[in-house]
Tab-separated table of N, CA and C in Angstrom:
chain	number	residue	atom	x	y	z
M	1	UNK	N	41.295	-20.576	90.585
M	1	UNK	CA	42.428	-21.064	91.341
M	1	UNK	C	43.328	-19.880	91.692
M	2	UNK	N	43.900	-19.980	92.868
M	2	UNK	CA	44.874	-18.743	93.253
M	2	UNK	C	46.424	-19.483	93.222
M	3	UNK	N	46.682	-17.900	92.431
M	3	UNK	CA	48.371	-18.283	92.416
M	3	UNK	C	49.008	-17.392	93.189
M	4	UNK	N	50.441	-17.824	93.558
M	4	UNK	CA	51.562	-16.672	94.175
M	4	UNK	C	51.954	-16.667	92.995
M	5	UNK	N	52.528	-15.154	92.775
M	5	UNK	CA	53.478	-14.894	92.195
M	5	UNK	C	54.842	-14.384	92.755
M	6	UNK	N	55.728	-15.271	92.675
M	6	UNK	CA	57.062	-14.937	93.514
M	6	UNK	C	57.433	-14.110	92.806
M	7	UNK	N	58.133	-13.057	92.889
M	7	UNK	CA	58.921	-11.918	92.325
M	7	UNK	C	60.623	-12.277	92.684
M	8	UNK	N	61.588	-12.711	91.809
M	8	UNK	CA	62.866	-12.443	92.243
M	8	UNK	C	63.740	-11.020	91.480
M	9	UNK	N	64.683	-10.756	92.178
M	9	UNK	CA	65.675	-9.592	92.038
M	9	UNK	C	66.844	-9.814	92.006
M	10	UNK	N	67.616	-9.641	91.527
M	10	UNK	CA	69.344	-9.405	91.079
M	10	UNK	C	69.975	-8.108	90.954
M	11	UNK	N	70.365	-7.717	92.846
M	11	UNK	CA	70.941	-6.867	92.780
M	11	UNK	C	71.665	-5.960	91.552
M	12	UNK	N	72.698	-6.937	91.217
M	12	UNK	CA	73.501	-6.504	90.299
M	12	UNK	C	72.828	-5.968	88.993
M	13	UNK	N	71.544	-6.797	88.951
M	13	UNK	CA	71.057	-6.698	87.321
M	13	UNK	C	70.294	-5.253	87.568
M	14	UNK	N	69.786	-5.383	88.871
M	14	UNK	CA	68.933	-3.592	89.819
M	14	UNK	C	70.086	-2.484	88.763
M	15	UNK	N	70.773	-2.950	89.643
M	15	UNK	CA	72.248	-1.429	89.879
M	15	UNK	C	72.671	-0.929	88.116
M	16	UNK	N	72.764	-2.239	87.064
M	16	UNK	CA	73.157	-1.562	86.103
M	16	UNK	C	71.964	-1.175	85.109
M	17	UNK	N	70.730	-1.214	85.602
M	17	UNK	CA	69.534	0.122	84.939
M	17	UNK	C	70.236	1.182	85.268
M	18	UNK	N	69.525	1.967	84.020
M	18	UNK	CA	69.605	3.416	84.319
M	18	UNK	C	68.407	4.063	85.396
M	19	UNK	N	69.197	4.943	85.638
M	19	UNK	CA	67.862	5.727	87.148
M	19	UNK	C	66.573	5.614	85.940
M	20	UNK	N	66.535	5.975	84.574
M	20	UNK	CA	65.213	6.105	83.860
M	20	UNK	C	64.449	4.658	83.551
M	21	UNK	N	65.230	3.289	83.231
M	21	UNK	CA	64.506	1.792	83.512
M	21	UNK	C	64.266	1.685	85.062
M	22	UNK	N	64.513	2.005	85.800
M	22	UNK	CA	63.984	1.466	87.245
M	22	UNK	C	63.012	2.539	87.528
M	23	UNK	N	62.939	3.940	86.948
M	23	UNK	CA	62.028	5.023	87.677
M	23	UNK	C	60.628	3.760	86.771
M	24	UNK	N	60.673	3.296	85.493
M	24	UNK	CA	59.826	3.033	84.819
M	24	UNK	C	59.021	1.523	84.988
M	25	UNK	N	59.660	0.686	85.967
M	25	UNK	CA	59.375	-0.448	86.483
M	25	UNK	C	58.257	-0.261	87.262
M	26	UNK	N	58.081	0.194	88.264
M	26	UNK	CA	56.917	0.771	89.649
M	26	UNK	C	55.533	0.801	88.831
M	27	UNK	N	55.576	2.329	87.720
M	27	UNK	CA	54.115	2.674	87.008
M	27	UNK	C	53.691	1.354	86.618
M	28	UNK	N	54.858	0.811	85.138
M	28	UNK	CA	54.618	-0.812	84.870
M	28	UNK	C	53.469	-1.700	85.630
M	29	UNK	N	54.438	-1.879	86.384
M	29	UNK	CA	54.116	-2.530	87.207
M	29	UNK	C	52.646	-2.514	88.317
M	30	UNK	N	52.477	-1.260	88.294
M	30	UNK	CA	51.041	-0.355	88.828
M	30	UNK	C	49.877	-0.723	87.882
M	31	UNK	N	50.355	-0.750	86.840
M	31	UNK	CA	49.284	-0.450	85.712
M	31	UNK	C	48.807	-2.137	85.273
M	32	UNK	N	49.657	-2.732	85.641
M	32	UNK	CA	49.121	-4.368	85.490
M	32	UNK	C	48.637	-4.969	86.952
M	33	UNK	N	49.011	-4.458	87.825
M	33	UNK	CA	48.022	-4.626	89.018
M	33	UNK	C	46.419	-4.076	88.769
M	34	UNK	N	46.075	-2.561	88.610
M	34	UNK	CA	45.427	-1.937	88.016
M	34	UNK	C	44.199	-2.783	87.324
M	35	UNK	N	44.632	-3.139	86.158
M	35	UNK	CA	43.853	-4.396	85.414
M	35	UNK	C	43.484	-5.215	85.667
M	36	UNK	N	44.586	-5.678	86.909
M	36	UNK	CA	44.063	-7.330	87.628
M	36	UNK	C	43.114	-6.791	88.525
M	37	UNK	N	43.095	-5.807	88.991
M	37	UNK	CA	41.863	-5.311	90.308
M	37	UNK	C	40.390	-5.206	89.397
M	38	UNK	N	40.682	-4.629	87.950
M	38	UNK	CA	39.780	-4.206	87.237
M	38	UNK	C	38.690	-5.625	86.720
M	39	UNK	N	39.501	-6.860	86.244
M	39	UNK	CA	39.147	-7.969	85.901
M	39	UNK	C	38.808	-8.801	87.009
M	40	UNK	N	39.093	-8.630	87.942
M	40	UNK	CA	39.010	-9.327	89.547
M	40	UNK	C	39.795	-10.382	90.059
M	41	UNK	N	40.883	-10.155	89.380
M	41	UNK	CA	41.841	-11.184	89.206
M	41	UNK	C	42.905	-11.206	90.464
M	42	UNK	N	42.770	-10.023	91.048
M	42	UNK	CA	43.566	-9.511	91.837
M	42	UNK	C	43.476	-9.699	92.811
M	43	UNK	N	44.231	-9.952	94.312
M	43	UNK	CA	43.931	-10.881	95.607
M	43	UNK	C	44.655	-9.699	96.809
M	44	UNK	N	45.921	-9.758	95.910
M	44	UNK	CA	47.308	-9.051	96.966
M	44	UNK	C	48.354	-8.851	96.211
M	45	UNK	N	49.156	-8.865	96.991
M	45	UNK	CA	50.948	-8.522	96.812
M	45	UNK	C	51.354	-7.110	98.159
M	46	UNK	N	52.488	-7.516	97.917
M	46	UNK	CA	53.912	-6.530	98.638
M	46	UNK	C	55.166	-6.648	98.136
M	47	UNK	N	55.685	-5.759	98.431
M	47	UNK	CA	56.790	-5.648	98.008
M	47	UNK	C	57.673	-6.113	99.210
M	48	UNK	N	58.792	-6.834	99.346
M	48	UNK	CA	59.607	-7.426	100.485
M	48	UNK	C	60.702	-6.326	101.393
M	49	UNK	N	61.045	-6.168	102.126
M	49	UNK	CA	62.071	-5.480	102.532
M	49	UNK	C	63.542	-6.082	102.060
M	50	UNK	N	64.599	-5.861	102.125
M	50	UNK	CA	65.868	-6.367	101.769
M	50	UNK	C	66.116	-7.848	102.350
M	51	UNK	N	66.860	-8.337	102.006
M	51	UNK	CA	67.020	-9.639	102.205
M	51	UNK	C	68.142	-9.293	103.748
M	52	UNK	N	69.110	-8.198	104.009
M	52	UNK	CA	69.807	-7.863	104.602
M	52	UNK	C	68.773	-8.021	106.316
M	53	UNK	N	67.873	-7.217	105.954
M	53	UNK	CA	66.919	-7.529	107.251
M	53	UNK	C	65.931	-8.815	107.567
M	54	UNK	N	65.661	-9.542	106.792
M	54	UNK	CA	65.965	-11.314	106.985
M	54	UNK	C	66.316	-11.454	108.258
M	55	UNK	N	65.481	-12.698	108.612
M	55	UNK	CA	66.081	-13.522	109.608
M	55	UNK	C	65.779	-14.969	109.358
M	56	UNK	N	66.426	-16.052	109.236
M	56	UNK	CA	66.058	-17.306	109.045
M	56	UNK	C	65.928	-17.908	110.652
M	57	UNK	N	64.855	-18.980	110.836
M	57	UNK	CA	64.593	-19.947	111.733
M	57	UNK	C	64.917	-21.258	111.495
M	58	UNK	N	65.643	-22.254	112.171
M	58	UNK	CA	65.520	-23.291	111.999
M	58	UNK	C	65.884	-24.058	113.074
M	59	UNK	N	64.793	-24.732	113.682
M	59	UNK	CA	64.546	-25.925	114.920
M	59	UNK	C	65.690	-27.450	114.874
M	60	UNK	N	66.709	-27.245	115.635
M	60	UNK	CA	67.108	-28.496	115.036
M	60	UNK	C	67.543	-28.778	116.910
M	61	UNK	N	67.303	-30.107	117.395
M	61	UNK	CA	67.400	-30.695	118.596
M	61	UNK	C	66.241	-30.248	119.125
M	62	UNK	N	65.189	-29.512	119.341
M	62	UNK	CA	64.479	-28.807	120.084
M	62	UNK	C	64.613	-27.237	120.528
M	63	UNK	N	65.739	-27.222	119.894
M	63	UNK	CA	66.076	-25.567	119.958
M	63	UNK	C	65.744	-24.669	118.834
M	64	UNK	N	65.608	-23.432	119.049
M	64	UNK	CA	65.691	-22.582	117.948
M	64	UNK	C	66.765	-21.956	117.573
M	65	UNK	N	67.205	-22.129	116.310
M	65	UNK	CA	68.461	-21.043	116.107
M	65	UNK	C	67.876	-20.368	114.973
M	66	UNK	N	68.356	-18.948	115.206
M	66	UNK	CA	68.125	-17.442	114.642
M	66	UNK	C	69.315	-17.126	114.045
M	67	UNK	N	69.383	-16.795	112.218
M	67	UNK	CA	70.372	-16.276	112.066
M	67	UNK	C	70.382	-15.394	111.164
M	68	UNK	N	71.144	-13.920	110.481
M	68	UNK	CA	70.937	-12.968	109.660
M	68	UNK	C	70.610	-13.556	108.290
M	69	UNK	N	69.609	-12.837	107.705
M	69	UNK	CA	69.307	-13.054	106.160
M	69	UNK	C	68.615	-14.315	105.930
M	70	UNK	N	68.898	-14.467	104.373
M	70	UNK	CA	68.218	-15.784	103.511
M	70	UNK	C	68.400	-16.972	104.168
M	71	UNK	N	68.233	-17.484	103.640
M	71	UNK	CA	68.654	-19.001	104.169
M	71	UNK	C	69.678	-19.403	102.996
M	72	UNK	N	70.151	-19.736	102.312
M	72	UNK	CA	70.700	-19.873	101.302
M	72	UNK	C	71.531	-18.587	100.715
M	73	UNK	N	72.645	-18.941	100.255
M	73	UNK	CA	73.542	-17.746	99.456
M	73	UNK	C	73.283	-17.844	98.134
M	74	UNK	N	72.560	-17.035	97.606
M	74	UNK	CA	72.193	-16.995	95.760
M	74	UNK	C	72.611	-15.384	95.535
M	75	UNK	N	72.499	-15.113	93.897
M	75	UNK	CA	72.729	-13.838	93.670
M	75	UNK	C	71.378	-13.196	93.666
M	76	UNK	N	70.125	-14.018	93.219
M	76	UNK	CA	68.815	-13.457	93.350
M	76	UNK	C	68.062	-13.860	94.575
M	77	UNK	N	66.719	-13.164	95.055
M	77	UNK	CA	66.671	-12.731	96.163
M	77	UNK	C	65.128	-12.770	95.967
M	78	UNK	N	63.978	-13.027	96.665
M	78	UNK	CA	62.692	-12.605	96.536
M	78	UNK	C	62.381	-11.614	97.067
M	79	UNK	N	61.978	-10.292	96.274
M	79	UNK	CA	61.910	-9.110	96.200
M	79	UNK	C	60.404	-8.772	96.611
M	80	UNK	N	59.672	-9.441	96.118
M	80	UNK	CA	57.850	-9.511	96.921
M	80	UNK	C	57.150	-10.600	95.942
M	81	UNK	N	55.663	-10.209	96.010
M	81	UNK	CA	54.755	-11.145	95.554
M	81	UNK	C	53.388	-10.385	95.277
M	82	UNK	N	52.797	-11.684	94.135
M	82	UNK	CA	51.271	-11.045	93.742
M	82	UNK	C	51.076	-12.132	93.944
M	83	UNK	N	49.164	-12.141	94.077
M	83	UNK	CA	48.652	-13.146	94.504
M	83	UNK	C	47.070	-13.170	93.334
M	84	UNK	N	47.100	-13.577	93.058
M	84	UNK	CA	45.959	-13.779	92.055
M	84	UNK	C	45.114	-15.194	91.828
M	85	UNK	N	43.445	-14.206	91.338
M	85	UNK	CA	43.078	-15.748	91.577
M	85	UNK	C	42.204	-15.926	89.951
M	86	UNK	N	42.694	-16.939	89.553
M	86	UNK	CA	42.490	-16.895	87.756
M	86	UNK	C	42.187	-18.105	87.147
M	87	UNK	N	41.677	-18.393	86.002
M	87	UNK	CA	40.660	-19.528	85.354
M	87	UNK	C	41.961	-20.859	84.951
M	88	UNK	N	43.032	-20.659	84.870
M	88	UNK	CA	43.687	-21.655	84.652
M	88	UNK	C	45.509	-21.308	85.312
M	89	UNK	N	46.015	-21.720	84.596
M	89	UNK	CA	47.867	-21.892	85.189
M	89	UNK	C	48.053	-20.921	83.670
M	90	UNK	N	47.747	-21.289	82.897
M	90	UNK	CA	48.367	-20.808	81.547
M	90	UNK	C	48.142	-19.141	81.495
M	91	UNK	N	46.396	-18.654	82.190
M	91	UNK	CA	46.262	-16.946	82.699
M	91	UNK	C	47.397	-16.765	83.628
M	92	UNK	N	47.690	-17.944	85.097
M	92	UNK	CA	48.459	-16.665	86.131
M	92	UNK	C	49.677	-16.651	85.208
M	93	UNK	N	50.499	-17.578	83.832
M	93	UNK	CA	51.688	-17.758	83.384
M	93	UNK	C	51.441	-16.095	82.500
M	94	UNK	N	50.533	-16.008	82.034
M	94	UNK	CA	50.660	-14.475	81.015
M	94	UNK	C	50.719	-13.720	82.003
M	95	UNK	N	49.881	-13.760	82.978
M	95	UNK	CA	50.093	-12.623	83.917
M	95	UNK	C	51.710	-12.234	84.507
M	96	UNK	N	52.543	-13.402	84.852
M	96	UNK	CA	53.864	-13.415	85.732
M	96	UNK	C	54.566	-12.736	84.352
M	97	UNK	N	54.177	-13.065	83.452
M	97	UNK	CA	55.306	-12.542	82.230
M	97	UNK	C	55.305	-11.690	81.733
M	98	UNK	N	54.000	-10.490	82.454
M	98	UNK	CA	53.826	-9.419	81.903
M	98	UNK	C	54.241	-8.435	83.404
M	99	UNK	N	54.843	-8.901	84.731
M	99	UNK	CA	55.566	-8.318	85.333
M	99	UNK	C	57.208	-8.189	85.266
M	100	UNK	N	57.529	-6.576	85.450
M	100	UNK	CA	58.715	-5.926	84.932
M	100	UNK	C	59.697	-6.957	85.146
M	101	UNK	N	59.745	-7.152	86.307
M	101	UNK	CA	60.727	-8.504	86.995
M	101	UNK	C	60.849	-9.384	86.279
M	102	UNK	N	59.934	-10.062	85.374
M	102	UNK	CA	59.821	-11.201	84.643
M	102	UNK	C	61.384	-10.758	83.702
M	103	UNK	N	61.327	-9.936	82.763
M	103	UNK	CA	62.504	-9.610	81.593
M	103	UNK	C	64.031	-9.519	82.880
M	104	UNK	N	64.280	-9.025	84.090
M	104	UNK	CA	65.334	-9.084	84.640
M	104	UNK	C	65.676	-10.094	85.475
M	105	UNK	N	64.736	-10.973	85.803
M	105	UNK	CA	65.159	-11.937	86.362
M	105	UNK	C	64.689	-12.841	86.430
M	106	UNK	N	63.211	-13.287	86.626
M	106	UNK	CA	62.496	-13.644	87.392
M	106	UNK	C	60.977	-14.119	88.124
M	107	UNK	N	60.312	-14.919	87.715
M	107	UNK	CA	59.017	-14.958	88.235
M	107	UNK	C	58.447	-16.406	88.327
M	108	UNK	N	58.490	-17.001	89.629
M	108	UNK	CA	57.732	-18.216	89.664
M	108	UNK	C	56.439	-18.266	89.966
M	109	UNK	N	55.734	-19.372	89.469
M	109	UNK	CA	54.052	-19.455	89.722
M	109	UNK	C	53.640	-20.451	90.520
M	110	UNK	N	53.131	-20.196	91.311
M	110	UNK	CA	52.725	-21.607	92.216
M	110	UNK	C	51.674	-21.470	92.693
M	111	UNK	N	50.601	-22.840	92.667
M	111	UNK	CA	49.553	-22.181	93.148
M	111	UNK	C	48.717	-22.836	94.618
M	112	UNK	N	48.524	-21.879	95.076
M	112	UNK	CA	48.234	-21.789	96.610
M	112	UNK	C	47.292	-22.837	96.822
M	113	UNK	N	48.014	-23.848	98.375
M	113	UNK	CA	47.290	-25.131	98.370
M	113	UNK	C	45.486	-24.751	99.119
């Protein structure tokens, strides 16, 4: 079965690492992709651009309206995604909890219809 893994971010929680916890997130984070490619577990992911460059769509009368950012005002933000494809819910759940993101904010599992 394939899962997303949503990745969320909290600016604020970003900013008060030290430059040495965020230089150390990326490798982390490399090195459990790494494994998932190795086991074949591994599908995708990206990393997102800022939420600042966002654009939301939404059709209402027959029109389109275009407007800056999220759709919603929250303090966390979806930062990117992995995509994996694995023997149950309870593997992609170890997997989401062994990304860096997971301890600062963040990680939902859902799995792809």
């Amino acid at each position: 079965m394939k899962y997303m893994l949503l990745i969320y971010s909290n600016p604020a929680v970003w900013e008060a690492l030290s430059d040495e916890e965020r230089a150390a997130l990326g490798p982390e984070h490399a090195a459990l992709i790494e494994e998932l490619v190795e086991s074949g577990e591994w599908v995708g992911g990206s990393v997102l651009a800022a939420p600042s460059q966002s654009r939301t769509v939404r059709v209402r009368g027959g029109a389109a309206l275009t407007t800056d950012g999220p759709f919603a005002e929250v303090k966390e933000h979806m930062a990117g995604y992995d995509i994996v494809d694995c023997v149950s819910v309870e593997r992609a759940l170890e997997i989401a909890a062994r990304i860096p993101d997971a301890r600062l904010s963040g990680v939902e599992v859902r799995p792809l219809g």
